[in-house]
Amino acid sequence: QSRSLNAQVHSLCAGAAASELVVAGAHGELRSLEVKDFSNEGGVYLGHSSTVLSCAMSLDGSRIASCSEVEGVRVWETRTRQCLAQVHANRDLKVSAVKIVRHLPHLPGLPPFQPFQRLL
């Protein structure tokens, strides 16, 4: 099955289950598509007015991060498609990619880091 999009695509991302594909494109377009049936749109995320350069989805699929040429970074809730947070970059800084990283807790069995000690 194939699908044509109206705007140039700059980035694609999917969650761990890969049931939804998020497409970042020109003209502020950030939309989700169901992988099983590309003809069925999951929804449009409204808020960016300039080209969306990058997108990333959390492992559990509950959040999406996106960045655009003008508005900076936005964090979205996928269930409601609402913007939860927005970070503006200053004029001298351009954000061109986003990634959601999961912080792992301290692993048991590994000792905490000890600074080097001087041996006599």
mmCIF file of N, CA and C in Angstrom:
data_model
loop_
_atom_site.group_PDB
_atom_site.id
_atom_site.type_symbol
_atom_site.label_atom_id
_atom_site.label_comp_id
_atom_site.label_asym_id
_atom_site.label_seq_id
_atom_site.Cartn_x
_atom_site.Cartn_y
_atom_site.Cartn_z
ATOM 1 N N GLN A 1 0.837 -1.167 0.000
ATOM 2 C CA GLN A 1 0.000 0.000 0.000
ATOM 3 C C GLN A 1 0.888 1.239 0.000
ATOM 4 N N SER A 2 0.486 2.287 -0.699
ATOM 5 C CA SER A 2 1.296 3.498 -0.751
ATOM 6 C C SER A 2 0.432 4.706 -0.458
ATOM 7 N N ARG A 3 1.125 5.811 -0.170
ATOM 8 C CA ARG A 3 0.438 7.040 0.204
ATOM 9 C C ARG A 3 1.265 8.207 -0.291
ATOM 10 N N SER A 4 0.629 9.201 -0.905
ATOM 11 C CA SER A 4 1.305 10.428 -1.328
ATOM 12 C C SER A 4 1.006 11.519 -0.311
ATOM 13 N N LEU A 5 2.025 12.291 0.016
ATOM 14 C CA LEU A 5 1.848 13.395 0.961
ATOM 15 C C LEU A 5 1.917 14.708 0.194
ATOM 16 N N ASN A 6 1.224 15.723 0.710
ATOM 17 C CA ASN A 6 1.140 17.018 0.035
ATOM 18 C C ASN A 6 2.389 17.863 0.174
ATOM 19 N N ALA A 7 3.176 17.643 1.217
ATOM 20 C CA ALA A 7 4.339 18.486 1.486
ATOM 21 C C ALA A 7 5.613 17.645 1.464
ATOM 22 N N GLN A 8 6.744 18.316 1.258
ATOM 23 C CA GLN A 8 8.046 17.656 1.294
ATOM 24 C C GLN A 8 8.274 17.078 2.688
ATOM 25 N N VAL A 9 8.760 15.845 2.772
ATOM 26 C CA VAL A 9 8.998 15.176 4.050
ATOM 27 C C VAL A 9 10.441 15.404 4.477
ATOM 28 N N HIS A 10 10.630 15.855 5.740
ATOM 29 C CA HIS A 10 11.967 16.092 6.281
ATOM 30 C C HIS A 10 12.382 15.031 7.286
ATOM 31 N N SER A 11 11.394 14.377 7.931
ATOM 32 C CA SER A 11 11.725 13.398 8.961
ATOM 33 C C SER A 11 10.549 12.452 9.161
ATOM 34 N N LEU A 12 10.869 11.219 9.535
ATOM 35 C CA LEU A 12 9.873 10.210 9.893
ATOM 36 C C LEU A 12 10.271 9.610 11.221
ATOM 37 N N CYS A 13 9.290 9.240 12.044
ATOM 38 C CA CYS A 13 9.601 8.529 13.279
ATOM 39 C C CYS A 13 8.448 7.603 13.622
ATOM 40 N N ALA A 14 8.755 6.575 14.412
ATOM 41 C CA ALA A 14 7.749 5.621 14.868
ATOM 42 C C ALA A 14 8.091 5.200 16.280
ATOM 43 N N GLY A 15 7.085 4.796 17.024
ATOM 44 C CA GLY A 15 7.296 4.310 18.377
ATOM 45 C C GLY A 15 7.758 2.867 18.365
ATOM 46 N N ALA A 16 7.922 2.271 19.538
ATOM 47 C CA ALA A 16 8.417 0.901 19.653
ATOM 48 C C ALA A 16 7.451 -0.101 19.021
ATOM 49 N N ALA A 17 6.156 0.136 19.135
ATOM 50 C CA ALA A 17 5.167 -0.790 18.570
ATOM 51 C C ALA A 17 5.050 -0.625 17.059
ATOM 52 N N ALA A 18 5.508 0.491 16.527
ATOM 53 C CA ALA A 18 5.481 0.790 15.090
ATOM 54 C C ALA A 18 4.080 0.703 14.506
ATOM 55 N N SER A 19 3.073 1.062 15.295
ATOM 56 C CA SER A 19 1.704 1.071 14.786
ATOM 57 C C SER A 19 1.339 2.426 14.195
ATOM 58 N N GLU A 20 2.135 3.443 14.520
ATOM 59 C CA GLU A 20 1.885 4.801 14.043
ATOM 60 C C GLU A 20 3.187 5.382 13.502
ATOM 61 N N LEU A 21 3.092 6.070 12.397
ATOM 62 C CA LEU A 21 4.231 6.735 11.777
ATOM 63 C C LEU A 21 3.970 8.230 11.818
ATOM 64 N N VAL A 22 4.937 9.009 12.291
ATOM 65 C CA VAL A 22 4.797 10.463 12.349
ATOM 66 C C VAL A 22 5.684 11.069 11.271
ATOM 67 N N VAL A 23 5.109 11.998 10.520
ATOM 68 C CA VAL A 23 5.780 12.608 9.377
ATOM 69 C C VAL A 23 5.951 14.099 9.641
ATOM 70 N N ALA A 24 7.183 14.594 9.530
ATOM 71 C CA ALA A 24 7.484 16.024 9.668
ATOM 72 C C ALA A 24 7.781 16.570 8.281
ATOM 73 N N GLY A 25 7.134 17.678 7.938
ATOM 74 C CA GLY A 25 7.316 18.202 6.594
ATOM 75 C C GLY A 25 7.280 19.715 6.500
ATOM 76 N N ALA A 26 7.223 20.173 5.265
ATOM 77 C CA ALA A 26 7.203 21.606 4.969
ATOM 78 C C ALA A 26 5.883 22.231 5.413
ATOM 79 N N HIS A 27 5.874 23.551 5.501
ATOM 80 C CA HIS A 27 4.678 24.344 5.812
ATOM 81 C C HIS A 27 4.074 24.004 7.179
ATOM 82 N N GLY A 28 4.903 23.623 8.148
ATOM 83 C CA GLY A 28 4.428 23.349 9.500
ATOM 84 C C GLY A 28 3.707 22.035 9.646
ATOM 85 N N GLU A 29 3.867 21.141 8.699
ATOM 86 C CA GLU A 29 3.117 19.891 8.727
ATOM 87 C C GLU A 29 3.763 18.852 9.632
ATOM 88 N N LEU A 30 2.995 18.392 10.604
ATOM 89 C CA LEU A 30 3.375 17.290 11.478
ATOM 90 C C LEU A 30 2.124 16.434 11.616
ATOM 91 N N ARG A 31 2.153 15.238 11.052
ATOM 92 C CA ARG A 31 0.954 14.403 11.060
ATOM 93 C C ARG A 31 1.311 12.956 11.339
ATOM 94 N N SER A 32 0.325 12.219 11.842
ATOM 95 C CA SER A 32 0.530 10.800 12.100
ATOM 96 C C SER A 32 -0.310 9.985 11.124
ATOM 97 N N LEU A 33 0.231 8.826 10.772
ATOM 98 C CA LEU A 33 -0.442 7.893 9.878
ATOM 99 C C LEU A 33 -0.448 6.524 10.535
ATOM 100 N N GLU A 34 -1.546 5.797 10.395
ATOM 101 C CA GLU A 34 -1.594 4.429 10.910
ATOM 102 C C GLU A 34 -0.833 3.530 9.952
ATOM 103 N N VAL A 35 0.061 2.704 10.477
ATOM 104 C CA VAL A 35 0.900 1.862 9.645
ATOM 105 C C VAL A 35 0.074 0.776 8.950
ATOM 106 N N LYS A 36 -0.931 0.243 9.617
ATOM 107 C CA LYS A 36 -1.749 -0.823 9.031
ATOM 108 C C LYS A 36 -2.519 -0.351 7.804
ATOM 109 N N ASP A 37 -2.937 0.918 7.825
ATOM 110 C CA ASP A 37 -3.765 1.439 6.740
ATOM 111 C C ASP A 37 -3.377 2.888 6.490
ATOM 112 N N PHE A 38 -2.447 3.124 5.543
ATOM 113 C CA PHE A 38 -1.952 4.474 5.292
ATOM 114 C C PHE A 38 -3.044 5.436 4.842
ATOM 115 N N SER A 39 -4.172 4.914 4.371
ATOM 116 C CA SER A 39 -5.249 5.810 3.949
ATOM 117 C C SER A 39 -5.959 6.420 5.152
ATOM 118 N N ASN A 40 -5.753 5.839 6.329
ATOM 119 C CA ASN A 40 -6.385 6.338 7.548
ATOM 120 C C ASN A 40 -5.396 7.224 8.305
ATOM 121 N N GLU A 41 -5.652 8.523 8.302
ATOM 122 C CA GLU A 41 -4.766 9.449 9.017
ATOM 123 C C GLU A 41 -5.036 9.387 10.507
ATOM 124 N N GLY A 42 -3.970 9.302 11.281
ATOM 125 C CA GLY A 42 -4.113 9.315 12.725
ATOM 126 C C GLY A 42 -4.450 10.702 13.237
ATOM 127 N N GLY A 43 -3.943 11.749 12.598
ATOM 128 C CA GLY A 43 -4.232 13.105 13.024
ATOM 129 C C GLY A 43 -3.141 14.085 12.667
ATOM 130 N N VAL A 44 -3.482 15.354 12.785
ATOM 131 C CA VAL A 44 -2.561 16.446 12.492
ATOM 132 C C VAL A 44 -2.238 17.158 13.798
ATOM 133 N N TYR A 45 -0.964 17.484 13.977
ATOM 134 C CA TYR A 45 -0.504 18.242 15.137
ATOM 135 C C TYR A 45 -0.377 19.695 14.689
ATOM 136 N N LEU A 46 -1.212 20.564 15.223
ATOM 137 C CA LEU A 46 -1.240 21.964 14.816
ATOM 138 C C LEU A 46 -0.420 22.828 15.762
ATOM 139 N N GLY A 47 0.411 23.708 15.196
ATOM 140 C CA GLY A 47 1.196 24.604 16.028
ATOM 141 C C GLY A 47 2.404 25.165 15.312
ATOM 142 N N HIS A 48 3.082 24.357 14.524
ATOM 143 C CA HIS A 48 4.230 24.861 13.770
ATOM 144 C C HIS A 48 3.721 25.629 12.552
ATOM 145 N N SER A 49 4.379 26.733 12.241
ATOM 146 C CA SER A 49 4.002 27.499 11.045
ATOM 147 C C SER A 49 5.086 27.453 9.974
ATOM 148 N N SER A 50 6.273 26.993 10.348
ATOM 149 C CA SER A 50 7.364 26.870 9.382
ATOM 150 C C SER A 50 7.747 25.401 9.247
ATOM 151 N N THR A 51 8.661 25.104 8.345
ATOM 152 C CA THR A 51 9.066 23.730 8.056
ATOM 153 C C THR A 51 9.449 22.979 9.324
ATOM 154 N N VAL A 52 8.864 21.793 9.517
ATOM 155 C CA VAL A 52 9.215 20.928 10.638
ATOM 156 C C VAL A 52 10.391 20.074 10.181
ATOM 157 N N LEU A 53 11.539 20.261 10.830
ATOM 158 C CA LEU A 53 12.785 19.634 10.397
ATOM 159 C C LEU A 53 12.975 18.221 10.920
ATOM 160 N N SER A 54 12.455 17.937 12.111
ATOM 161 C CA SER A 54 12.728 16.653 12.738
ATOM 162 C C SER A 54 11.611 16.302 13.707
ATOM 163 N N CYS A 55 11.431 14.988 13.934
ATOM 164 C CA CYS A 55 10.477 14.524 14.936
ATOM 165 C C CYS A 55 11.024 13.251 15.571
ATOM 166 N N ALA A 56 10.581 12.972 16.794
ATOM 167 C CA ALA A 56 10.980 11.765 17.517
ATOM 168 C C ALA A 56 9.834 11.351 18.416
ATOM 169 N N MET A 57 9.621 10.035 18.561
ATOM 170 C CA MET A 57 8.550 9.536 19.407
ATOM 171 C C MET A 57 9.147 8.783 20.591
ATOM 172 N N SER A 58 8.515 8.930 21.761
ATOM 173 C CA SER A 58 8.975 8.206 22.939
ATOM 174 C C SER A 58 8.724 6.709 22.749
ATOM 175 N N LEU A 59 9.442 5.884 23.501
ATOM 176 C CA LEU A 59 9.311 4.435 23.359
ATOM 177 C C LEU A 59 7.895 3.941 23.622
ATOM 178 N N ASP A 60 7.203 4.562 24.574
ATOM 179 C CA ASP A 60 5.841 4.115 24.865
ATOM 180 C C ASP A 60 4.803 4.758 23.948
ATOM 181 N N GLY A 61 5.240 5.657 23.062
ATOM 182 C CA GLY A 61 4.333 6.274 22.107
ATOM 183 C C GLY A 61 3.458 7.374 22.658
ATOM 184 N N SER A 62 3.707 7.811 23.887
ATOM 185 C CA SER A 62 2.847 8.822 24.516
ATOM 186 C C SER A 62 3.254 10.257 24.190
ATOM 187 N N ARG A 63 4.488 10.472 23.746
ATOM 188 C CA ARG A 63 4.985 11.814 23.473
ATOM 189 C C ARG A 63 5.713 11.861 22.133
ATOM 190 N N ILE A 64 5.638 13.038 21.513
ATOM 191 C CA ILE A 64 6.399 13.313 20.303
ATOM 192 C C ILE A 64 7.130 14.627 20.530
ATOM 193 N N ALA A 65 8.368 14.698 20.093
ATOM 194 C CA ALA A 65 9.119 15.953 20.086
ATOM 195 C C ALA A 65 9.313 16.350 18.627
ATOM 196 N N SER A 66 9.232 17.643 18.350
ATOM 197 C CA SER A 66 9.444 18.131 16.983
ATOM 198 C C SER A 66 10.172 19.462 17.051
ATOM 199 N N CYS A 67 10.854 19.804 15.962
ATOM 200 C CA CYS A 67 11.498 21.109 15.899
ATOM 201 C C CYS A 67 11.271 21.695 14.514
ATOM 202 N N SER A 68 11.147 23.022 14.478
ATOM 203 C CA SER A 68 10.929 23.700 13.206
ATOM 204 C C SER A 68 11.959 24.806 13.035
ATOM 205 N N GLU A 69 11.984 25.373 11.838
ATOM 206 C CA GLU A 69 12.960 26.415 11.523
ATOM 207 C C GLU A 69 12.795 27.657 12.389
ATOM 208 N N VAL A 70 11.560 27.986 12.757
ATOM 209 C CA VAL A 70 11.293 29.241 13.455
ATOM 210 C C VAL A 70 10.871 29.043 14.906
ATOM 211 N N GLU A 71 9.947 28.120 15.173
ATOM 212 C CA GLU A 71 9.350 28.028 16.516
ATOM 213 C C GLU A 71 10.155 27.250 17.532
ATOM 214 N N GLY A 72 11.237 26.615 17.157
ATOM 215 C CA GLY A 72 12.031 25.846 18.100
ATOM 216 C C GLY A 72 11.458 24.457 18.320
ATOM 217 N N VAL A 73 11.554 23.958 19.550
ATOM 218 C CA VAL A 73 11.164 22.586 19.882
ATOM 219 C C VAL A 73 9.804 22.580 20.560
ATOM 220 N N ARG A 74 8.973 21.605 20.184
ATOM 221 C CA ARG A 74 7.684 21.388 20.834
ATOM 222 C C ARG A 74 7.604 19.935 21.288
ATOM 223 N N VAL A 75 6.930 19.716 22.427
ATOM 224 C CA VAL A 75 6.663 18.369 22.923
ATOM 225 C C VAL A 75 5.152 18.188 22.907
ATOM 226 N N TRP A 76 4.702 17.076 22.319
ATOM 227 C CA TRP A 76 3.278 16.818 22.103
ATOM 228 C C TRP A 76 2.830 15.567 22.843
ATOM 229 N N GLU A 77 1.567 15.565 23.268
ATOM 230 C CA GLU A 77 0.934 14.356 23.786
ATOM 231 C C GLU A 77 0.222 13.702 22.604
ATOM 232 N N THR A 78 0.492 12.425 22.351
ATOM 233 C CA THR A 78 -0.063 11.781 21.162
ATOM 234 C C THR A 78 -1.560 11.486 21.289
ATOM 235 N N ARG A 79 -2.042 11.216 22.487
ATOM 236 C CA ARG A 79 -3.457 10.882 22.665
ATOM 237 C C ARG A 79 -4.355 12.050 22.275
ATOM 238 N N THR A 80 -3.978 13.268 22.688
ATOM 239 C CA THR A 80 -4.810 14.455 22.433
ATOM 240 C C THR A 80 -4.277 15.314 21.289
ATOM 241 N N ARG A 81 -3.034 15.044 20.852
ATOM 242 C CA ARG A 81 -2.334 15.847 19.839
ATOM 243 C C ARG A 81 -2.193 17.313 20.282
ATOM 244 N N GLN A 82 -2.041 17.529 21.581
ATOM 245 C CA GLN A 82 -1.860 18.875 22.141
ATOM 246 C C GLN A 82 -0.396 19.109 22.464
ATOM 247 N N CYS A 83 0.039 20.361 22.266
ATOM 248 C CA CYS A 83 1.401 20.748 22.614
ATOM 249 C C CYS A 83 1.488 20.899 24.131
ATOM 250 N N LEU A 84 2.406 20.167 24.755
ATOM 251 C CA LEU A 84 2.595 20.217 26.208
ATOM 252 C C LEU A 84 3.641 21.241 26.615
ATOM 253 N N ALA A 85 4.639 21.440 25.765
ATOM 254 C CA ALA A 85 5.727 22.356 26.101
ATOM 255 C C ALA A 85 6.356 22.874 24.816
ATOM 256 N N GLN A 86 6.930 24.070 24.928
ATOM 257 C CA GLN A 86 7.605 24.678 23.787
ATOM 258 C C GLN A 86 8.886 25.342 24.281
ATOM 259 N N VAL A 87 9.979 25.112 23.561
ATOM 260 C CA VAL A 87 11.269 25.714 23.893
ATOM 261 C C VAL A 87 11.701 26.559 22.707
ATOM 262 N N HIS A 88 11.922 27.831 22.957
ATOM 263 C CA HIS A 88 12.374 28.737 21.894
ATOM 264 C C HIS A 88 13.887 28.872 21.959
ATOM 265 N N ALA A 89 14.517 28.777 20.824
ATOM 266 C CA ALA A 89 15.964 28.990 20.747
ATOM 267 C C ALA A 89 16.217 30.471 20.480
ATOM 268 N N ASN A 90 17.381 30.969 20.908
ATOM 269 C CA ASN A 90 17.684 32.365 20.596
ATOM 270 C C ASN A 90 18.107 32.471 19.126
ATOM 271 N N ARG A 91 18.248 33.660 18.637
ATOM 272 C CA ARG A 91 18.516 33.890 17.211
ATOM 273 C C ARG A 91 19.819 33.261 16.725
ATOM 274 N N ASP A 92 20.793 33.128 17.607
ATOM 275 C CA ASP A 92 22.092 32.598 17.208
ATOM 276 C C ASP A 92 22.149 31.070 17.224
ATOM 277 N N LEU A 93 21.078 30.422 17.651
ATOM 278 C CA LEU A 93 21.057 28.976 17.782
ATOM 279 C C LEU A 93 19.938 28.399 16.934
ATOM 280 N N LYS A 94 20.262 27.433 16.102
ATOM 281 C CA LYS A 94 19.262 26.785 15.265
ATOM 282 C C LYS A 94 19.193 25.316 15.651
ATOM 283 N N VAL A 95 18.012 24.847 16.021
ATOM 284 C CA VAL A 95 17.801 23.442 16.351
ATOM 285 C C VAL A 95 17.326 22.746 15.088
ATOM 286 N N SER A 96 18.055 21.720 14.665
ATOM 287 C CA SER A 96 17.688 21.055 13.414
ATOM 288 C C SER A 96 17.321 19.582 13.600
ATOM 289 N N ALA A 97 17.417 19.059 14.832
ATOM 290 C CA ALA A 97 17.046 17.667 15.078
ATOM 291 C C ALA A 97 16.653 17.488 16.534
ATOM 292 N N VAL A 98 15.763 16.542 16.777
ATOM 293 C CA VAL A 98 15.353 16.202 18.141
ATOM 294 C C VAL A 98 15.448 14.691 18.323
ATOM 295 N N LYS A 99 15.632 14.282 19.576
ATOM 296 C CA LYS A 99 15.666 12.867 19.922
ATOM 297 C C LYS A 99 15.193 12.745 21.363
ATOM 298 N N ILE A 100 14.372 11.755 21.639
ATOM 299 C CA ILE A 100 13.921 11.499 23.000
ATOM 300 C C ILE A 100 14.778 10.372 23.557
ATOM 301 N N VAL A 101 15.446 10.630 24.677
ATOM 302 C CA VAL A 101 16.360 9.668 25.276
ATOM 303 C C VAL A 101 15.808 9.245 26.624
ATOM 304 N N ARG A 102 15.788 7.958 26.856
ATOM 305 C CA ARG A 102 15.311 7.436 28.140
ATOM 306 C C ARG A 102 16.504 7.282 29.068
ATOM 307 N N HIS A 103 16.407 7.881 30.245
ATOM 308 C CA HIS A 103 17.477 7.751 31.232
ATOM 309 C C HIS A 103 17.279 6.456 32.002
ATOM 310 N N LEU A 104 18.319 5.638 32.040
ATOM 311 C CA LEU A 104 18.247 4.381 32.766
ATOM 312 C C LEU A 104 18.631 4.605 34.223
ATOM 313 N N PRO A 105 17.940 3.931 35.114
ATOM 314 C CA PRO A 105 18.325 4.055 36.529
ATOM 315 C C PRO A 105 19.676 3.397 36.752
ATOM 316 N N HIS A 106 20.282 3.717 37.881
ATOM 317 C CA HIS A 106 21.574 3.104 38.230
ATOM 318 C C HIS A 106 21.399 1.590 38.251
ATOM 319 N N LEU A 107 22.245 0.895 37.537
ATOM 320 C CA LEU A 107 22.132 -0.554 37.449
ATOM 321 C C LEU A 107 22.684 -1.211 38.714
ATOM 322 N N PRO A 108 21.900 -2.114 39.326
ATOM 323 C CA PRO A 108 22.433 -2.817 40.504
ATOM 324 C C PRO A 108 23.570 -3.728 40.073
ATOM 325 N N GLY A 109 24.500 -3.921 40.944
ATOM 326 C CA GLY A 109 25.628 -4.764 40.621
ATOM 327 C C GLY A 109 26.853 -3.977 40.180
ATOM 328 N N LEU A 110 26.654 -2.762 39.719
ATOM 329 C CA LEU A 110 27.780 -1.916 39.359
ATOM 330 C C LEU A 110 28.058 -0.975 40.523
ATOM 331 N N PRO A 111 29.284 -0.940 40.999
ATOM 332 C CA PRO A 111 29.574 -0.034 42.115
ATOM 333 C C PRO A 111 29.525 1.416 41.647
ATOM 334 N N PRO A 112 29.180 2.318 42.536
ATOM 335 C CA PRO A 112 29.203 3.732 42.155
ATOM 336 C C PRO A 112 30.622 4.162 41.817
ATOM 337 N N PHE A 113 30.744 5.147 40.967
ATOM 338 C CA PHE A 113 32.052 5.634 40.542
ATOM 339 C C PHE A 113 32.836 6.174 41.734
ATOM 340 N N GLN A 114 34.085 5.758 41.822
ATOM 341 C CA GLN A 114 34.994 6.232 42.875
ATOM 342 C C GLN A 114 36.094 7.026 42.195
ATOM 343 N N PRO A 115 36.355 8.244 42.643
ATOM 344 C CA PRO A 115 37.457 8.998 42.033
ATOM 345 C C PRO A 115 38.776 8.277 42.284
ATOM 346 N N PHE A 116 39.731 8.528 41.394
ATOM 347 C CA PHE A 116 41.043 7.906 41.542
ATOM 348 C C PHE A 116 41.708 8.340 42.843
ATOM 349 N N GLN A 117 42.359 7.391 43.473
ATOM 350 C CA GLN A 117 43.084 7.686 44.702
ATOM 351 C C GLN A 117 44.570 7.548 44.428
ATOM 352 N N ARG A 118 45.312 8.346 45.102
ATOM 353 C CA ARG A 118 46.755 8.297 44.938
ATOM 354 C C ARG A 118 47.300 7.077 45.668
ATOM 355 N N LEU A 119 48.069 6.278 44.944
ATOM 356 C CA LEU A 119 48.669 5.095 45.555
ATOM 357 C C LEU A 119 50.045 5.446 46.085
ATOM 358 N N LEU A 120 50.354 4.994 47.291
ATOM 359 C CA LEU A 120 51.672 5.256 47.894
ATOM 360 C C LEU A 120 52.598 4.108 47.730
#
